[in-house]
Amino acid sequence: MVALACAAVVIGCEQPSNLPELGEVTGVVTLDGRPLASADVMFFPNYAAKRSQAITDENGRYELLYQRDIVKGAVVGHHTVAINKVVEDPRMGHRQILSDRYWKDSTIRREVKAGKNVINLALTSDPSLDSE
């Protein structure tokens, strides 16, 4: 019984050794210059690898997680970045407040390098002001 408990603890704490090279990624998401809270941030590698994701805090800050919310980071390389923010609307239920240009039609591209990366994402309500 003790051996099983010890094995469970060891297995639960181990990180997989077959992970790709990862870089730590943090940053701030803003919309029209203000922090965007409770937004989904996803980094999709430009080749067949698992995405990384995060949810912004009340200050718009995020830290990407790669695997089962236990491994920090994103695969090293180029990524397409998607940001989604849904709010409750009494008339329509859930309503997306960001344009598709930031979510399903995203053209935001960023590179993750080995080590620590700070990738801030400045979004606008007016597409003519986009700097992406």
mmCIF file of N, CA and C in Angstrom:
data_model
loop_
_atom_site.group_PDB
_atom_site.id
_atom_site.type_symbol
_atom_site.label_atom_id
_atom_site.label_comp_id
_atom_site.label_asym_id
_atom_site.label_seq_id
_atom_site.Cartn_x
_atom_site.Cartn_y
_atom_site.Cartn_z
ATOM 1 N N MET A 1 0.827 -1.191 0.000
ATOM 2 C CA MET A 1 0.000 0.000 0.000
ATOM 3 C C MET A 1 0.869 1.252 0.000
ATOM 4 N N VAL A 2 1.896 1.271 0.858
ATOM 5 C CA VAL A 2 2.805 2.416 0.923
ATOM 6 C C VAL A 2 3.540 2.576 -0.404
ATOM 7 N N ALA A 3 3.934 1.452 -1.000
ATOM 8 C CA ALA A 3 4.637 1.507 -2.282
ATOM 9 C C ALA A 3 3.759 2.130 -3.360
ATOM 10 N N LEU A 4 2.468 1.790 -3.379
ATOM 11 C CA LEU A 4 1.550 2.380 -4.357
ATOM 12 C C LEU A 4 1.399 3.877 -4.142
ATOM 13 N N ALA A 5 1.291 4.301 -2.907
ATOM 14 C CA ALA A 5 1.158 5.730 -2.601
ATOM 15 C C ALA A 5 2.403 6.481 -3.048
ATOM 16 N N CYS A 6 3.572 5.924 -2.794
ATOM 17 C CA CYS A 6 4.822 6.564 -3.215
ATOM 18 C C CYS A 6 4.908 6.640 -4.732
ATOM 19 N N ALA A 7 4.506 5.572 -5.405
ATOM 20 C CA ALA A 7 4.530 5.562 -6.868
ATOM 21 C C ALA A 7 3.592 6.623 -7.426
ATOM 22 N N ALA A 8 2.424 6.772 -6.838
ATOM 23 C CA ALA A 8 1.465 7.780 -7.301
ATOM 24 C C ALA A 8 2.023 9.180 -7.131
ATOM 25 N N VAL A 9 2.693 9.424 -6.017
ATOM 26 C CA VAL A 9 3.281 10.746 -5.779
ATOM 27 C C VAL A 9 4.375 11.026 -6.800
ATOM 28 N N VAL A 10 5.239 10.055 -7.043
ATOM 29 C CA VAL A 10 6.329 10.238 -7.997
ATOM 30 C C VAL A 10 5.785 10.473 -9.398
ATOM 31 N N ILE A 11 4.830 9.682 -9.824
ATOM 32 C CA ILE A 11 4.262 9.824 -11.164
ATOM 33 C C ILE A 11 3.561 11.165 -11.304
ATOM 34 N N GLY A 12 2.829 11.576 -10.294
ATOM 35 C CA GLY A 12 2.092 12.832 -10.358
ATOM 36 C C GLY A 12 2.991 14.050 -10.439
ATOM 37 N N CYS A 13 4.205 13.972 -9.932
ATOM 38 C CA CYS A 13 5.097 15.123 -9.893
ATOM 39 C C CYS A 13 6.063 15.177 -11.067
ATOM 40 N N GLU A 14 6.208 14.102 -11.779
ATOM 41 C CA GLU A 14 7.148 14.083 -12.897
ATOM 42 C C GLU A 14 6.611 14.861 -14.080
ATOM 43 N N GLN A 15 7.515 15.544 -14.763
ATOM 44 C CA GLN A 15 7.159 16.167 -16.025
ATOM 45 C C GLN A 15 7.675 15.262 -17.134
ATOM 46 N N PRO A 16 6.915 15.146 -18.222
ATOM 47 C CA PRO A 16 7.340 14.269 -19.305
ATOM 48 C C PRO A 16 8.709 14.670 -19.840
ATOM 49 N N SER A 17 9.533 13.674 -20.145
ATOM 50 C CA SER A 17 10.878 13.953 -20.658
ATOM 51 C C SER A 17 10.887 14.117 -22.170
ATOM 52 N N ASN A 18 9.766 13.835 -22.819
ATOM 53 C CA ASN A 18 9.723 13.902 -24.275
ATOM 54 C C ASN A 18 9.109 15.210 -24.778
ATOM 55 N N LEU A 19 9.224 16.283 -24.004
ATOM 56 C CA LEU A 19 8.671 17.571 -24.420
ATOM 57 C C LEU A 19 9.549 18.207 -25.494
ATOM 58 N N PRO A 20 8.946 18.970 -26.406
ATOM 59 C CA PRO A 20 9.753 19.733 -27.354
ATOM 60 C C PRO A 20 10.435 20.887 -26.617
ATOM 61 N N GLU A 21 11.356 21.565 -27.284
ATOM 62 C CA GLU A 21 11.998 22.727 -26.667
ATOM 63 C C GLU A 21 10.954 23.821 -26.449
ATOM 64 N N LEU A 22 10.891 24.335 -25.227
ATOM 65 C CA LEU A 22 9.896 25.348 -24.869
ATOM 66 C C LEU A 22 10.577 26.636 -24.438
ATOM 67 N N GLY A 23 9.888 27.743 -24.679
ATOM 68 C CA GLY A 23 10.297 29.036 -24.147
ATOM 69 C C GLY A 23 9.199 29.532 -23.232
ATOM 70 N N GLU A 24 9.566 30.167 -22.130
ATOM 71 C CA GLU A 24 8.560 30.747 -21.239
ATOM 72 C C GLU A 24 8.003 31.999 -21.903
ATOM 73 N N VAL A 25 6.672 32.166 -21.844
ATOM 74 C CA VAL A 25 6.031 33.321 -22.479
ATOM 75 C C VAL A 25 5.079 33.988 -21.495
ATOM 76 N N THR A 26 5.317 35.277 -21.267
ATOM 77 C CA THR A 26 4.422 36.107 -20.473
ATOM 78 C C THR A 26 4.162 37.380 -21.261
ATOM 79 N N GLY A 27 3.140 38.113 -20.854
ATOM 80 C CA GLY A 27 2.858 39.379 -21.513
ATOM 81 C C GLY A 27 1.580 39.987 -20.996
ATOM 82 N N VAL A 28 1.185 41.075 -21.646
ATOM 83 C CA VAL A 28 -0.039 41.785 -21.302
ATOM 84 C C VAL A 28 -0.846 41.971 -22.576
ATOM 85 N N VAL A 29 -2.155 41.720 -22.490
ATOM 86 C CA VAL A 29 -3.072 41.962 -23.607
ATOM 87 C C VAL A 29 -3.867 43.218 -23.278
ATOM 88 N N THR A 30 -3.879 44.165 -24.224
ATOM 89 C CA THR A 30 -4.678 45.379 -24.049
ATOM 90 C C THR A 30 -5.638 45.529 -25.221
ATOM 91 N N LEU A 31 -6.754 46.176 -24.958
ATOM 92 C CA LEU A 31 -7.727 46.535 -25.993
ATOM 93 C C LEU A 31 -7.927 48.038 -25.886
ATOM 94 N N ASP A 32 -7.580 48.746 -26.955
ATOM 95 C CA ASP A 32 -7.663 50.209 -26.978
ATOM 96 C C ASP A 32 -6.903 50.824 -25.800
ATOM 97 N N GLY A 33 -5.754 50.241 -25.483
ATOM 98 C CA GLY A 33 -4.888 50.777 -24.443
ATOM 99 C C GLY A 33 -5.227 50.372 -23.022
ATOM 100 N N ARG A 34 -6.297 49.616 -22.830
ATOM 101 C CA ARG A 34 -6.705 49.179 -21.484
ATOM 102 C C ARG A 34 -6.508 47.668 -21.344
ATOM 103 N N PRO A 35 -6.114 47.202 -20.155
ATOM 104 C CA PRO A 35 -5.923 45.759 -19.948
ATOM 105 C C PRO A 35 -7.196 44.983 -20.284
ATOM 106 N N LEU A 36 -7.027 43.857 -20.953
ATOM 107 C CA LEU A 36 -8.155 43.001 -21.319
ATOM 108 C C LEU A 36 -8.170 41.798 -20.373
ATOM 109 N N ALA A 37 -9.104 41.809 -19.426
ATOM 110 C CA ALA A 37 -9.206 40.739 -18.422
ATOM 111 C C ALA A 37 -10.022 39.568 -18.949
ATOM 112 N N SER A 38 -9.732 38.387 -18.445
ATOM 113 C CA SER A 38 -10.490 37.154 -18.732
ATOM 114 C C SER A 38 -10.576 36.828 -20.215
ATOM 115 N N ALA A 39 -9.504 37.085 -20.931
ATOM 116 C CA ALA A 39 -9.448 36.745 -22.357
ATOM 117 C C ALA A 39 -8.652 35.452 -22.529
ATOM 118 N N ASP A 40 -9.056 34.637 -23.489
ATOM 119 C CA ASP A 40 -8.307 33.431 -23.843
ATOM 120 C C ASP A 40 -7.200 33.820 -24.808
ATOM 121 N N VAL A 41 -5.981 33.377 -24.527
ATOM 122 C CA VAL A 41 -4.831 33.630 -25.395
ATOM 123 C C VAL A 41 -4.293 32.271 -25.809
ATOM 124 N N MET A 42 -4.168 32.045 -27.118
ATOM 125 C CA MET A 42 -3.651 30.765 -27.613
ATOM 126 C C MET A 42 -2.545 31.010 -28.629
ATOM 127 N N PHE A 43 -1.464 30.268 -28.490
ATOM 128 C CA PHE A 43 -0.350 30.305 -29.431
ATOM 129 C C PHE A 43 -0.339 28.972 -30.169
ATOM 130 N N PHE A 44 -0.553 29.013 -31.485
ATOM 131 C CA PHE A 44 -0.566 27.817 -32.326
ATOM 132 C C PHE A 44 0.743 27.750 -33.109
ATOM 133 N N PRO A 45 1.591 26.739 -32.864
ATOM 134 C CA PRO A 45 2.839 26.622 -33.624
ATOM 135 C C PRO A 45 2.554 26.460 -35.113
ATOM 136 N N ASN A 46 3.470 26.948 -35.940
ATOM 137 C CA ASN A 46 3.284 26.865 -37.387
ATOM 138 C C ASN A 46 3.623 25.488 -37.947
ATOM 139 N N TYR A 47 3.835 24.508 -37.100
ATOM 140 C CA TYR A 47 4.020 23.121 -37.527
ATOM 141 C C TYR A 47 3.281 22.231 -36.533
ATOM 142 N N ALA A 48 3.243 20.963 -36.809
ATOM 143 C CA ALA A 48 2.440 20.035 -36.000
ATOM 144 C C ALA A 48 3.003 19.904 -34.590
ATOM 145 N N ALA A 49 2.484 20.706 -33.701
ATOM 146 C CA ALA A 49 2.838 20.624 -32.281
ATOM 147 C C ALA A 49 1.646 21.140 -31.489
ATOM 148 N N LYS A 50 1.636 20.845 -30.219
ATOM 149 C CA LYS A 50 0.522 21.235 -29.356
ATOM 150 C C LYS A 50 0.537 22.743 -29.119
ATOM 151 N N ARG A 51 -0.653 23.324 -29.043
ATOM 152 C CA ARG A 51 -0.762 24.758 -28.761
ATOM 153 C C ARG A 51 -0.497 25.017 -27.281
ATOM 154 N N SER A 52 -0.232 26.266 -26.970
ATOM 155 C CA SER A 52 -0.130 26.723 -25.583
ATOM 156 C C SER A 52 -1.233 27.731 -25.353
ATOM 157 N N GLN A 53 -1.670 27.855 -24.099
ATOM 158 C CA GLN A 53 -2.792 28.755 -23.848
ATOM 159 C C GLN A 53 -2.719 29.360 -22.460
ATOM 160 N N ALA A 54 -3.504 30.428 -22.268
ATOM 161 C CA ALA A 54 -3.588 31.114 -20.980
ATOM 162 C C ALA A 54 -4.884 31.907 -20.941
ATOM 163 N N ILE A 55 -5.235 32.353 -19.748
ATOM 164 C CA ILE A 55 -6.345 33.287 -19.560
ATOM 165 C C ILE A 55 -5.760 34.507 -18.866
ATOM 166 N N THR A 56 -6.080 35.691 -19.378
ATOM 167 C CA THR A 56 -5.536 36.910 -18.787
ATOM 168 C C THR A 56 -6.162 37.190 -17.424
ATOM 169 N N ASP A 57 -5.368 37.823 -16.550
ATOM 170 C CA ASP A 57 -5.890 38.217 -15.239
ATOM 171 C C ASP A 57 -6.536 39.599 -15.344
ATOM 172 N N GLU A 58 -6.912 40.185 -14.210
ATOM 173 C CA GLU A 58 -7.619 41.474 -14.220
ATOM 174 C C GLU A 58 -6.758 42.613 -14.766
ATOM 175 N N ASN A 59 -5.436 42.413 -14.825
ATOM 176 C CA ASN A 59 -4.530 43.424 -15.372
ATOM 177 C C ASN A 59 -4.110 43.111 -16.804
ATOM 178 N N GLY A 60 -4.756 42.111 -17.422
ATOM 179 C CA GLY A 60 -4.434 41.727 -18.789
ATOM 180 C C GLY A 60 -3.208 40.845 -18.914
ATOM 181 N N ARG A 61 -2.588 40.482 -17.795
ATOM 182 C CA ARG A 61 -1.372 39.663 -17.838
ATOM 183 C C ARG A 61 -1.706 38.194 -18.101
ATOM 184 N N TYR A 62 -0.773 37.528 -18.795
ATOM 185 C CA TYR A 62 -0.929 36.095 -19.044
ATOM 186 C C TYR A 62 0.423 35.408 -18.951
ATOM 187 N N GLU A 63 0.386 34.100 -18.725
ATOM 188 C CA GLU A 63 1.561 33.238 -18.768
ATOM 189 C C GLU A 63 1.129 31.949 -19.448
ATOM 190 N N LEU A 64 1.768 31.636 -20.575
ATOM 191 C CA LEU A 64 1.353 30.465 -21.349
ATOM 192 C C LEU A 64 1.700 29.162 -20.646
ATOM 193 N N LEU A 65 0.784 28.201 -20.789
ATOM 194 C CA LEU A 65 0.979 26.845 -20.288
ATOM 195 C C LEU A 65 0.900 25.895 -21.469
ATOM 196 N N TYR A 66 1.794 24.906 -21.467
ATOM 197 C CA TYR A 66 1.892 24.000 -22.610
ATOM 198 C C TYR A 66 1.112 22.709 -22.428
ATOM 199 N N GLN A 67 1.232 22.056 -21.316
ATOM 200 C CA GLN A 67 0.677 20.714 -21.208
ATOM 201 C C GLN A 67 -0.100 20.528 -19.916
ATOM 202 N N ARG A 68 -1.384 20.247 -20.070
ATOM 203 C CA ARG A 68 -2.259 19.959 -18.923
ATOM 204 C C ARG A 68 -2.127 20.996 -17.816
ATOM 205 N N ASP A 69 -1.873 22.216 -18.214
ATOM 206 C CA ASP A 69 -1.768 23.316 -17.253
ATOM 207 C C ASP A 69 -0.696 23.102 -16.192
ATOM 208 N N ILE A 70 0.318 22.280 -16.498
ATOM 209 C CA ILE A 70 1.381 22.074 -15.518
ATOM 210 C C ILE A 70 2.750 22.468 -16.042
ATOM 211 N N VAL A 71 2.919 22.554 -17.348
ATOM 212 C CA VAL A 71 4.213 22.881 -17.933
ATOM 213 C C VAL A 71 4.132 24.282 -18.525
ATOM 214 N N LYS A 72 4.937 25.197 -18.008
ATOM 215 C CA LYS A 72 4.935 26.569 -18.506
ATOM 216 C C LYS A 72 5.646 26.639 -19.846
ATOM 217 N N GLY A 73 5.106 27.490 -20.749
ATOM 218 C CA GLY A 73 5.821 27.777 -21.976
ATOM 219 C C GLY A 73 5.058 27.472 -23.240
ATOM 220 N N ALA A 74 5.774 27.667 -24.347
ATOM 221 C CA ALA A 74 5.268 27.381 -25.685
ATOM 222 C C ALA A 74 6.425 26.827 -26.503
ATOM 223 N N VAL A 75 6.106 26.061 -27.524
ATOM 224 C CA VAL A 75 7.113 25.475 -28.400
ATOM 225 C C VAL A 75 7.938 26.596 -29.032
ATOM 226 N N VAL A 76 9.245 26.433 -29.062
ATOM 227 C CA VAL A 76 10.123 27.415 -29.692
ATOM 228 C C VAL A 76 9.833 27.434 -31.190
ATOM 229 N N GLY A 77 9.667 28.623 -31.747
ATOM 230 C CA GLY A 77 9.392 28.784 -33.172
ATOM 231 C C GLY A 77 8.318 29.824 -33.414
ATOM 232 N N HIS A 78 7.844 29.864 -34.651
ATOM 233 C CA HIS A 78 6.839 30.850 -35.056
ATOM 234 C C HIS A 78 5.429 30.331 -34.762
ATOM 235 N N HIS A 79 4.553 31.249 -34.349
ATOM 236 C CA HIS A 79 3.188 30.912 -33.942
ATOM 237 C C HIS A 79 2.182 31.883 -34.542
ATOM 238 N N THR A 80 0.962 31.378 -34.738
ATOM 239 C CA THR A 80 -0.196 32.238 -34.963
ATOM 240 C C THR A 80 -0.853 32.411 -33.602
ATOM 241 N N VAL A 81 -1.165 33.659 -33.244
ATOM 242 C CA VAL A 81 -1.732 33.969 -31.934
ATOM 243 C C VAL A 81 -3.208 34.303 -32.094
ATOM 244 N N ALA A 82 -4.046 33.676 -31.289
ATOM 245 C CA ALA A 82 -5.487 33.943 -31.308
ATOM 246 C C ALA A 82 -5.916 34.405 -29.920
ATOM 247 N N ILE A 83 -6.762 35.437 -29.888
ATOM 248 C CA ILE A 83 -7.271 35.974 -28.628
ATOM 249 C C ILE A 83 -8.782 36.026 -28.710
ATOM 250 N N ASN A 84 -9.440 35.547 -27.660
ATOM 251 C CA ASN A 84 -10.897 35.470 -27.631
ATOM 252 C C ASN A 84 -11.393 36.034 -26.304
ATOM 253 N N LYS A 85 -12.470 36.785 -26.353
ATOM 254 C CA LYS A 85 -13.078 37.324 -25.125
ATOM 255 C C LYS A 85 -14.584 37.227 -25.286
ATOM 256 N N VAL A 86 -15.213 36.457 -24.399
ATOM 257 C CA VAL A 86 -16.660 36.252 -24.437
ATOM 258 C C VAL A 86 -17.253 36.859 -23.170
ATOM 259 N N VAL A 87 -18.390 37.558 -23.324
ATOM 260 C CA VAL A 87 -19.097 38.134 -22.175
ATOM 261 C C VAL A 87 -20.539 37.663 -22.196
ATOM 262 N N GLU A 88 -21.178 37.722 -21.039
ATOM 263 C CA GLU A 88 -22.603 37.392 -20.939
ATOM 264 C C GLU A 88 -23.422 38.564 -21.465
ATOM 265 N N ASP A 89 -24.367 38.266 -22.335
ATOM 266 C CA ASP A 89 -25.290 39.275 -22.857
ATOM 267 C C ASP A 89 -26.692 38.795 -22.518
ATOM 268 N N PRO A 90 -27.478 39.576 -21.753
ATOM 269 C CA PRO A 90 -28.807 39.120 -21.332
ATOM 270 C C PRO A 90 -29.726 38.764 -22.498
ATOM 271 N N ARG A 91 -29.543 39.410 -23.632
ATOM 272 C CA ARG A 91 -30.409 39.138 -24.789
ATOM 273 C C ARG A 91 -29.895 37.998 -25.658
ATOM 274 N N MET A 92 -28.564 37.866 -25.743
ATOM 275 C CA MET A 92 -27.988 36.919 -26.698
ATOM 276 C C MET A 92 -27.222 35.771 -26.048
ATOM 277 N N GLY A 93 -27.195 35.705 -24.728
ATOM 278 C CA GLY A 93 -26.388 34.681 -24.068
ATOM 279 C C GLY A 93 -24.927 35.092 -24.101
ATOM 280 N N HIS A 94 -24.062 34.223 -24.581
ATOM 281 C CA HIS A 94 -22.640 34.546 -24.697
ATOM 282 C C HIS A 94 -22.414 35.363 -25.960
ATOM 283 N N ARG A 95 -21.565 36.392 -25.834
ATOM 284 C CA ARG A 95 -21.275 37.244 -26.990
ATOM 285 C C ARG A 95 -19.773 37.501 -27.056
ATOM 286 N N GLN A 96 -19.220 37.291 -28.226
ATOM 287 C CA GLN A 96 -17.804 37.568 -28.475
ATOM 288 C C GLN A 96 -17.626 39.074 -28.629
ATOM 289 N N ILE A 97 -16.664 39.679 -27.909
ATOM 290 C CA ILE A 97 -16.486 41.124 -28.031
ATOM 291 C C ILE A 97 -15.311 41.514 -28.918
ATOM 292 N N LEU A 98 -14.498 40.545 -29.321
ATOM 293 C CA LEU A 98 -13.383 40.846 -30.211
ATOM 294 C C LEU A 98 -13.726 40.442 -31.632
ATOM 295 N N SER A 99 -13.155 41.158 -32.559
ATOM 296 C CA SER A 99 -13.337 40.853 -33.972
ATOM 297 C C SER A 99 -12.729 39.486 -34.302
ATOM 298 N N ASP A 100 -13.264 38.845 -35.330
ATOM 299 C CA ASP A 100 -12.700 37.573 -35.803
ATOM 300 C C ASP A 100 -11.242 37.726 -36.227
ATOM 301 N N ARG A 101 -10.811 38.943 -36.514
ATOM 302 C CA ARG A 101 -9.418 39.151 -36.945
ATOM 303 C C ARG A 101 -8.426 38.833 -35.827
ATOM 304 N N TYR A 102 -8.929 38.743 -34.596
ATOM 305 C CA TYR A 102 -8.079 38.353 -33.475
ATOM 306 C C TYR A 102 -8.297 36.909 -33.053
ATOM 307 N N TRP A 103 -9.308 36.262 -33.581
ATOM 308 C CA TRP A 103 -9.653 34.920 -33.140
ATOM 309 C C TRP A 103 -9.546 33.943 -34.294
ATOM 310 N N LYS A 104 -10.645 33.650 -34.949
ATOM 311 C CA LYS A 104 -10.599 32.578 -35.952
ATOM 312 C C LYS A 104 -9.912 32.990 -37.247
ATOM 313 N N ASP A 105 -9.819 34.280 -37.540
ATOM 314 C CA ASP A 105 -9.119 34.752 -38.741
ATOM 315 C C ASP A 105 -7.843 35.500 -38.370
ATOM 316 N N SER A 106 -7.227 35.134 -37.270
ATOM 317 C CA SER A 106 -6.083 35.888 -36.756
ATOM 318 C C SER A 106 -4.913 35.917 -37.731
ATOM 319 N N THR A 107 -4.339 37.097 -37.861
ATOM 320 C CA THR A 107 -3.119 37.269 -38.649
ATOM 321 C C THR A 107 -1.953 37.656 -37.741
ATOM 322 N N ILE A 108 -2.149 37.549 -36.437
ATOM 323 C CA ILE A 108 -1.084 37.889 -35.485
ATOM 324 C C ILE A 108 -0.049 36.766 -35.488
ATOM 325 N N ARG A 109 1.196 37.133 -35.730
ATOM 326 C CA ARG A 109 2.296 36.165 -35.752
ATOM 327 C C ARG A 109 3.359 36.619 -34.755
ATOM 328 N N ARG A 110 3.844 35.684 -33.973
ATOM 329 C CA ARG A 110 4.904 35.979 -33.015
ATOM 330 C C ARG A 110 5.869 34.805 -32.969
ATOM 331 N N GLU A 111 7.116 35.109 -32.625
ATOM 332 C CA GLU A 111 8.133 34.072 -32.491
ATOM 333 C C GLU A 111 8.445 33.858 -31.016
ATOM 334 N N VAL A 112 8.482 32.595 -30.618
ATOM 335 C CA VAL A 112 8.888 32.211 -29.267
ATOM 336 C C VAL A 112 10.317 31.698 -29.361
ATOM 337 N N LYS A 113 11.179 32.253 -28.523
ATOM 338 C CA LYS A 113 12.581 31.843 -28.495
ATOM 339 C C LYS A 113 12.849 31.067 -27.211
ATOM 340 N N ALA A 114 13.947 30.330 -27.183
ATOM 341 C CA ALA A 114 14.339 29.617 -25.967
ATOM 342 C C ALA A 114 14.563 30.644 -24.861
ATOM 343 N N GLY A 115 14.266 30.262 -23.628
ATOM 344 C CA GLY A 115 14.429 31.187 -22.512
ATOM 345 C C GLY A 115 13.142 31.932 -22.227
ATOM 346 N N LYS A 116 13.274 33.149 -21.703
ATOM 347 C CA LYS A 116 12.101 33.943 -21.317
ATOM 348 C C LYS A 116 11.724 34.911 -22.430
ATOM 349 N N ASN A 117 10.430 34.964 -22.722
ATOM 350 C CA ASN A 117 9.880 35.852 -23.746
ATOM 351 C C ASN A 117 8.796 36.713 -23.121
ATOM 352 N N VAL A 118 8.810 38.004 -23.417
ATOM 353 C CA VAL A 118 7.720 38.894 -23.035
ATOM 354 C C VAL A 118 7.060 39.328 -24.334
ATOM 355 N N ILE A 119 5.818 38.894 -24.535
ATOM 356 C CA ILE A 119 5.089 39.185 -25.771
ATOM 357 C C ILE A 119 3.795 39.894 -25.397
ATOM 358 N N ASN A 120 3.814 41.226 -25.534
ATOM 359 C CA ASN A 120 2.629 42.037 -25.266
ATOM 360 C C ASN A 120 1.792 42.117 -26.534
ATOM 361 N N LEU A 121 0.491 42.126 -26.375
ATOM 362 C CA LEU A 121 -0.435 42.119 -27.511
ATOM 363 C C LEU A 121 -1.389 43.300 -27.373
ATOM 364 N N ALA A 122 -1.226 44.302 -28.247
ATOM 365 C CA ALA A 122 -2.051 45.516 -28.214
ATOM 366 C C ALA A 122 -3.125 45.413 -29.292
ATOM 367 N N LEU A 123 -4.374 45.246 -28.873
ATOM 368 C CA LEU A 123 -5.500 45.107 -29.794
ATOM 369 C C LEU A 123 -6.259 46.424 -29.869
ATOM 370 N N THR A 124 -6.986 46.613 -30.977
ATOM 371 C CA THR A 124 -7.808 47.813 -31.131
ATOM 372 C C THR A 124 -9.207 47.428 -31.577
ATOM 373 N N SER A 125 -10.173 48.277 -31.248
ATOM 374 C CA SER A 125 -11.546 48.082 -31.726
ATOM 375 C C SER A 125 -11.678 48.516 -33.174
ATOM 376 N N ASP A 126 -10.790 49.400 -33.620
ATOM 377 C CA ASP A 126 -10.817 49.956 -34.969
ATOM 378 C C ASP A 126 -9.761 49.257 -35.822
ATOM 379 N N PRO A 127 -10.168 48.445 -36.814
ATOM 380 C CA PRO A 127 -9.194 47.686 -37.603
ATOM 381 C C PRO A 127 -8.195 48.562 -38.352
ATOM 382 N N SER A 128 -8.538 49.810 -38.647
ATOM 383 C CA SER A 128 -7.603 50.674 -39.378
ATOM 384 C C SER A 128 -6.410 51.066 -38.509
ATOM 385 N N LEU A 129 -6.498 50.847 -37.192
ATOM 386 C CA LEU A 129 -5.412 51.190 -36.278
ATOM 387 C C LEU A 129 -4.521 50.005 -35.951
ATOM 388 N N ASP A 130 -4.835 48.831 -36.487
ATOM 389 C CA ASP A 130 -4.052 47.634 -36.178
ATOM 390 C C ASP A 130 -2.603 47.807 -36.597
ATOM 391 N N SER A 131 -1.717 47.364 -35.702
ATOM 392 C CA SER A 131 -0.287 47.379 -36.021
ATOM 393 C C SER A 131 0.242 45.964 -36.144
ATOM 394 N N GLU A 132 -0.626 44.990 -36.151
ATOM 395 C CA GLU A 132 -0.214 43.581 -36.194
ATOM 396 C C GLU A 132 0.270 43.252 -37.563
#
